[in-house]
PDB file of C-alpha atoms in Angstrom:
ATOM      1  CA  MET N   4      -0.139  -0.003   0.066  1.00  0.00           C
ATOM      2  CA  THR N   5       1.273   3.535  -0.751  1.00  0.00           C
ATOM      3  CA  TRP N   6       0.424   6.334   0.980  1.00  0.00           C
ATOM      4  CA  ASN N   7       0.431   9.108  -1.377  1.00  0.00           C
ATOM      5  CA  HIS N   8      -3.146   9.909  -0.963  1.00  0.00           C
ATOM      6  CA  VAL N   9      -3.059  10.004   2.674  1.00  0.00           C
ATOM      7  CA  ILE N  10       0.111  12.373   2.499  1.00  0.00           C
ATOM      8  CA  MET N  11      -1.351  14.830  -0.005  1.00  0.00           C
ATOM      9  CA  ALA N  12      -4.604  15.134   2.636  1.00  0.00           C
ATOM     10  CA  TYR N  13      -2.077  16.522   5.153  1.00  0.00           C
ATOM     11  CA  ALA N  14       0.945  17.650   3.354  1.00  0.00           C
ATOM     12  CA  GLY N  15      -0.421  20.885   1.824  1.00  0.00           C
ATOM     13  CA  ASP N  16       2.508  22.781   0.044  1.00  0.00           C
ATOM     14  CA  PHE N  17       5.342  20.974   1.895  1.00  0.00           C
ATOM     15  CA  ASN N  18       8.212  19.707  -0.169  1.00  0.00           C
ATOM     16  CA  PRO N  19       7.132  16.162  -1.091  1.00  0.00           C
ATOM     17  CA  GLN N  20      11.051  15.381  -0.750  1.00  0.00           C
ATOM     18  CA  LEU N  21      11.058  15.744   2.888  1.00  0.00           C
ATOM     19  CA  TRP N  22       8.728  12.613   3.202  1.00  0.00           C
ATOM     20  CA  ARG N  23      11.954  10.719   2.109  1.00  0.00           C
ATOM     21  CA  SER N  24      14.580  12.594   3.959  1.00  0.00           C
ATOM     22  CA  LEU N  25      16.703  10.901   6.352  1.00  0.00           C
ATOM     23  CA  CYS N  26      16.545  13.699   9.160  1.00  0.00           C
ATOM     24  CA  SER N  27      15.671  14.418  12.693  1.00  0.00           C
ATOM     25  CA  LEU N  28      12.065  15.871  13.704  1.00  0.00           C
ATOM     26  CA  ILE N  29      12.236  18.463  16.087  1.00  0.00           C
ATOM     27  CA  PHE N  30       9.470  19.896  18.196  1.00  0.00           C
ATOM     28  CA  TYR N  31      10.758  22.459  20.450  1.00  0.00           C
ATOM     29  CA  ALA N  32      12.479  19.910  23.002  1.00  0.00           C
ATOM     30  CA  ILE N  33      11.301  16.649  21.450  1.00  0.00           C
ATOM     31  CA  VAL N  34      13.059  15.287  18.982  1.00  0.00           C
ATOM     32  CA  GLU N  35      12.331  12.038  16.793  1.00  0.00           C
ATOM     33  CA  MET N  36      14.443  10.531  14.151  1.00  0.00           C
ATOM     34  CA  HIS N  37      12.936  10.243  10.762  1.00  0.00           C
ATOM     35  CA  HIS N  38      13.784   6.824   9.243  1.00  0.00           C
ATOM     36  CA  SER N  39      12.102   6.661   5.748  1.00  0.00           C
ATOM     37  CA  GLU N  40      14.575   4.258   4.348  1.00  0.00           C
ATOM     38  CA  ARG N  41      12.814   1.737   6.344  1.00  0.00           C
ATOM     39  CA  VAL N  42       9.447   2.281   4.806  1.00  0.00           C
ATOM     40  CA  LEU N  43      10.184   2.948   1.194  1.00  0.00           C
ATOM     41  CA  ARG N  44       7.510   0.723  -0.200  1.00  0.00           C
ATOM     42  CA  GLN N  45       5.001   3.540   1.569  1.00  0.00           C
ATOM     43  CA  PHE N  46       6.390   5.850  -1.122  1.00  0.00           C
ATOM     44  CA  GLY N  47       6.030   3.700  -3.984  1.00  0.00           C
ATOM     45  CA  MET N  48       9.643   3.107  -3.967  1.00  0.00           C
ATOM     46  CA  MET N  49      12.314  -0.303  -4.351  1.00  0.00           C
ATOM     47  CA  GLN N  50      12.322  -1.371  -0.694  1.00  0.00           C
ATOM     48  CA  ASN N  51      16.095  -2.828   0.202  1.00  0.00           C
ATOM     49  CA  ILE N  52      16.723  -4.854   3.291  1.00  0.00           C
ATOM     50  CA  PRO N  53      17.383  -1.966   5.759  1.00  0.00           C
ATOM     51  CA  ASP N  54      20.436  -1.820   7.994  1.00  0.00           C
ATOM     52  CA  GLN N  55      20.167  -2.599  11.730  1.00  0.00           C
ATOM     53  CA  PRO N  56      18.281  -0.119  13.245  1.00  0.00           C
ATOM     54  CA  ASP N  57      20.484   2.583  14.984  1.00  0.00           C
ATOM     55  CA  THR N  58      19.829   2.859  18.292  1.00  0.00           C
ATOM     56  CA  ARG N  59      22.383   5.637  19.377  1.00  0.00           C
ATOM     57  CA  ASP N  60      19.378   8.243  19.310  1.00  0.00           C
ATOM     58  CA  MET N  61      17.217   6.012  21.846  1.00  0.00           C
ATOM     59  CA  SER N  62      18.618   8.157  24.553  1.00  0.00           C
ATOM     60  CA  LEU N  63      16.394  10.739  23.151  1.00  0.00           C
ATOM     61  CA  HIS N  64      13.258   9.245  24.521  1.00  0.00           C
ATOM     62  CA  LYS N  65      14.619   9.550  28.137  1.00  0.00           C
ATOM     63  CA  ILE N  66      14.834  13.222  28.192  1.00  0.00           C
ATOM     64  CA  THR N  67      12.474  15.138  30.287  1.00  0.00           C
ATOM     65  CA  ARG N  68      12.061  18.758  30.785  1.00  0.00           C
ATOM     66  CA  SER N  69      10.979  18.294  34.235  1.00  0.00           C
ATOM     67  CA  ASN N  70      13.640  20.491  36.504  1.00  0.00           C
ATOM     68  CA  ARG N  71      15.589  21.783  33.099  1.00  0.00           C
ATOM     69  CA  THR N  72      13.823  25.163  33.344  1.00  0.00           C
ATOM     70  CA  GLY N  73      17.308  26.672  32.372  1.00  0.00           C
ATOM     71  CA  THR N  74      18.438  24.102  29.569  1.00  0.00           C
ATOM     72  CA  ASP N  75      19.247  25.611  26.169  1.00  0.00           C
ATOM     73  CA  TRP N  76      17.303  23.013  24.034  1.00  0.00           C
ATOM     74  CA  VAL N  77      19.268  24.765  20.706  1.00  0.00           C
ATOM     75  CA  LEU N  78      22.765  23.709  22.609  1.00  0.00           C
ATOM     76  CA  GLN N  79      21.243  20.550  23.638  1.00  0.00           C
ATOM     77  CA  HIS N  80      20.041  19.238  20.251  1.00  0.00           C
ATOM     78  CA  ILE N  81      22.625  20.889  18.080  1.00  0.00           C
ATOM     79  CA  HIS N  82      23.400  18.019  16.569  1.00  0.00           C
ATOM     80  CA  TYR N  83      20.055  17.079  15.529  1.00  0.00           C
ATOM     81  CA  ILE N  84      19.193  20.743  14.292  1.00  0.00           C
ATOM     82  CA  THR N  85      22.079  20.402  12.172  1.00  0.00           C
ATOM     83  CA  ARG N  86      20.629  17.349  10.565  1.00  0.00           C
ATOM     84  CA  TRP N  87      17.554  19.214  10.402  1.00  0.00           C
ATOM     85  CA  LYS N  88      19.256  21.992   8.173  1.00  0.00           C
ATOM     86  CA  ARG N  89      20.829  19.456   5.962  1.00  0.00           C
ATOM     87  CA  ARG N  90      17.651  17.625   5.194  1.00  0.00           C
ATOM     88  CA  TYR N  91      17.356  18.108   1.556  1.00  0.00           C
ATOM     89  CA  ASP N  92      21.152  16.370   1.286  1.00  0.00           C
ATOM     90  CA  THR N  93      19.453  12.960   2.738  1.00  0.00           C
ATOM     91  CA  VAL N  94      16.675  12.383   0.540  1.00  0.00           C
ATOM     92  CA  ILE N  95      16.380   8.921  -0.641  1.00  0.00           C
ATOM     93  CA  GLN N  96      16.260   8.243  -4.116  1.00  0.00           C
ATOM     94  CA  MET N  97      15.174   4.733  -5.181  1.00  0.00           C
ATOM     95  CA  GLN N  98      13.738   3.172  -8.050  1.00  0.00           C
ATOM     96  CA  LEU N  99       9.648   3.472  -8.245  1.00  0.00           C
ATOM     97  CA  ILE N 100       7.547   0.214  -8.413  1.00  0.00           C
ATOM     98  CA  SER N 101       4.422  -0.486  -9.743  1.00  0.00           C
ATOM     99  CA  ASN N 102       3.598  -3.151  -7.296  1.00  0.00           C
ATOM    100  CA  LYS N 103       4.971  -5.118  -4.538  1.00  0.00           C
ATOM    101  CA  ARG N 104       5.781  -8.050  -6.697  1.00  0.00           C
ATOM    102  CA  ASN N 105       8.791  -5.719  -8.395  1.00  0.00           C
ATOM    103  CA  THR N 106      10.593  -5.677  -4.841  1.00  0.00           C
ATOM    104  CA  ASP N 107      13.699  -7.831  -4.609  1.00  0.00           C
ATOM    105  CA  ARG N 108      13.111 -11.389  -3.689  1.00  0.00           C
ATOM    106  CA  ARG N 109      16.108 -11.340  -1.210  1.00  0.00           C
ATOM    107  CA  TYR N 110      13.896  -8.488   0.816  1.00  0.00           C
ATOM    108  CA  TRP N 111      10.880 -10.754   1.043  1.00  0.00           C
ATOM    109  CA  GLU N 112      13.000 -13.510   2.575  1.00  0.00           C
ATOM    110  CA  TRP N 113      14.551 -11.010   5.194  1.00  0.00           C
ATOM    111  CA  TYR N 114      10.981  -9.475   5.600  1.00  0.00           C
ATOM    112  CA  HIS N 115       9.326 -13.301   6.263  1.00  0.00           C
ATOM    113  CA  ASN N 116      12.237 -14.121   8.579  1.00  0.00           C
ATOM    114  CA  ILE N 117      11.863 -11.070  10.870  1.00  0.00           C
ATOM    115  CA  THR N 118       8.144 -10.408  10.978  1.00  0.00           C
ATOM    116  CA  ARG N 119       5.592 -11.827  13.327  1.00  0.00           C
ATOM    117  CA  HIS N 120       3.060 -13.504  11.278  1.00  0.00           C
ATOM    118  CA  PHE N 121       0.639 -14.160  13.792  1.00  0.00           C
ATOM    119  CA  VAL N 122      -0.972 -11.674  16.246  1.00  0.00           C
ATOM    120  CA  SER N 123      -2.524 -13.340  18.866  1.00  0.00           C
ATOM    121  CA  SER N 124      -2.299 -13.262  22.821  1.00  0.00           C
ATOM    122  CA  SER N 125      -0.381 -16.501  22.891  1.00  0.00           C
ATOM    123  CA  ILE N 126       2.411 -14.861  20.419  1.00  0.00           C
ATOM    124  CA  ASP N 127       2.259 -11.739  22.694  1.00  0.00           C
ATOM    125  CA  ARG N 128       3.666 -13.818  25.526  1.00  0.00           C
ATOM    126  CA  CYS N 129       6.259 -15.589  23.618  1.00  0.00           C
ATOM    127  CA  VAL N 130       7.894 -12.820  21.303  1.00  0.00           C
ATOM    128  CA  GLU N 131       8.703  -9.441  22.794  1.00  0.00           C
ATOM    129  CA  SER N 132       8.007  -6.462  19.846  1.00  0.00           C
ATOM    130  CA  GLY N 133      10.388  -5.119  17.772  1.00  0.00           C
ATOM    131  CA  TYR N 134      12.899  -6.219  15.179  1.00  0.00           C
ATOM    132  CA  GLN N 135      13.062 -10.325  15.660  1.00  0.00           C
ATOM    133  CA  PRO N 136      15.789 -11.855  13.566  1.00  0.00           C
ATOM    134  CA  GLY N 137      15.688 -15.593  13.455  1.00  0.00           C
ATOM    135  CA  ASP N 138      14.455 -18.459  11.532  1.00  0.00           C
ATOM    136  CA  ALA N 139      10.810 -18.015  10.427  1.00  0.00           C
ATOM    137  CA  LEU N 140      10.445 -21.990  10.656  1.00  0.00           C
ATOM    138  CA  VAL N 141      11.558 -22.187  14.238  1.00  0.00           C
ATOM    139  CA  LEU N 142       9.122 -19.535  15.244  1.00  0.00           C
ATOM    140  CA  GLN N 143       6.383 -21.125  13.438  1.00  0.00           C
ATOM    141  CA  ILE N 144       6.969 -24.277  15.018  1.00  0.00           C
ATOM    142  CA  MET N 145       7.030 -22.390  18.432  1.00  0.00           C
ATOM    143  CA  THR N 146       3.813 -20.637  17.653  1.00  0.00           C
ATOM    144  CA  GLU N 147       2.039 -24.080  16.562  1.00  0.00           C
ATOM    145  CA  GLN N 148       3.057 -25.520  20.136  1.00  0.00           C
ATOM    146  CA  VAL N 149       2.045 -22.377  22.039  1.00  0.00           C
ATOM    147  CA  ASN N 150      -1.274 -22.279  20.431  1.00  0.00           C
ATOM    148  CA  THR N 151      -1.723 -26.323  21.171  1.00  0.00           C
ATOM    149  CA  LEU N 152      -0.706 -25.725  24.782  1.00  0.00           C
ATOM    150  CA  GLU N 153      -3.264 -22.944  24.865  1.00  0.00           C
ATOM    151  CA  ALA N 154      -6.048 -24.820  23.334  1.00  0.00           C
ATOM    152  CA  LEU N 155      -5.371 -27.767  25.739  1.00  0.00           C
ATOM    153  CA  TYR N 156      -5.662 -25.207  28.798  1.00  0.00           C
ATOM    154  CA  ARG N 157      -8.403 -23.749  27.829  1.00  0.00           C
ATOM    155  CA  SER N 158     -10.470 -27.130  27.173  1.00  0.00           C
ATOM    156  CA  THR N 159      -9.239 -28.487  30.736  1.00  0.00           C
ATOM    157  CA  PRO N 160     -12.203 -27.906  32.909  1.00  0.00           C
ATOM    158  CA  VAL N 161     -10.349 -28.708  36.527  1.00  0.00           C
ATOM    159  CA  ASP N 162      -8.542 -25.637  38.085  1.00  0.00           C
ATOM    160  CA  ILE N 163      -5.397 -27.698  39.608  1.00  0.00           C
ATOM    161  CA  GLY N 164      -3.669 -25.574  42.320  1.00  0.00           C
ATOM    162  CA  GLY N 165      -4.912 -22.254  41.221  1.00  0.00           C
ATOM    163  CA  TYR N 166      -3.133 -22.249  37.968  1.00  0.00           C
ATOM    164  CA  ARG N 167      -6.178 -20.702  35.981  1.00  0.00           C
ATOM    165  CA  GLN N 168      -5.453 -17.542  38.108  1.00  0.00           C
ATOM    166  CA  LEU N 169      -1.897 -17.607  37.460  1.00  0.00           C
ATOM    167  CA  VAL N 170      -1.925 -17.727  33.633  1.00  0.00           C
ATOM    168  CA  ALA N 171      -5.418 -15.900  33.154  1.00  0.00           C
TER     169      ALA N 171
END
């Protein structure tokens, strides 16, 4: 699915190159990284296998403004302000595709190996959210086993030693 119709509804007269820029988005003391290289298919472009997520900027999520009334946020975030000023230097230029089948087969192999294929309460208990490297076959086998155990648990009418309260 491409998001051009959604983007156009909100973007107004903004330069569309900004949508594909690798830059920092700044709102006063709040900074968030814009990683358009990870969602190129949403822009109708050929998607490569992205690099491992850069976690260096995760410290931004821990910043709080409480008890920091004297903080000069321009100095605090000068690195990110500089990245924003260079936003047009980091616009991604990739081949446009007409449909998802035009995407490289290696991308789809990678995608299926790191993506959760099932969304359910049993999966949520087994797999943490986020990037999940590993073998898709192992994940599928584990999922089937957990689902089998869950079905067995739900079909057992007897409460053995308060077990139902622990797992419900």
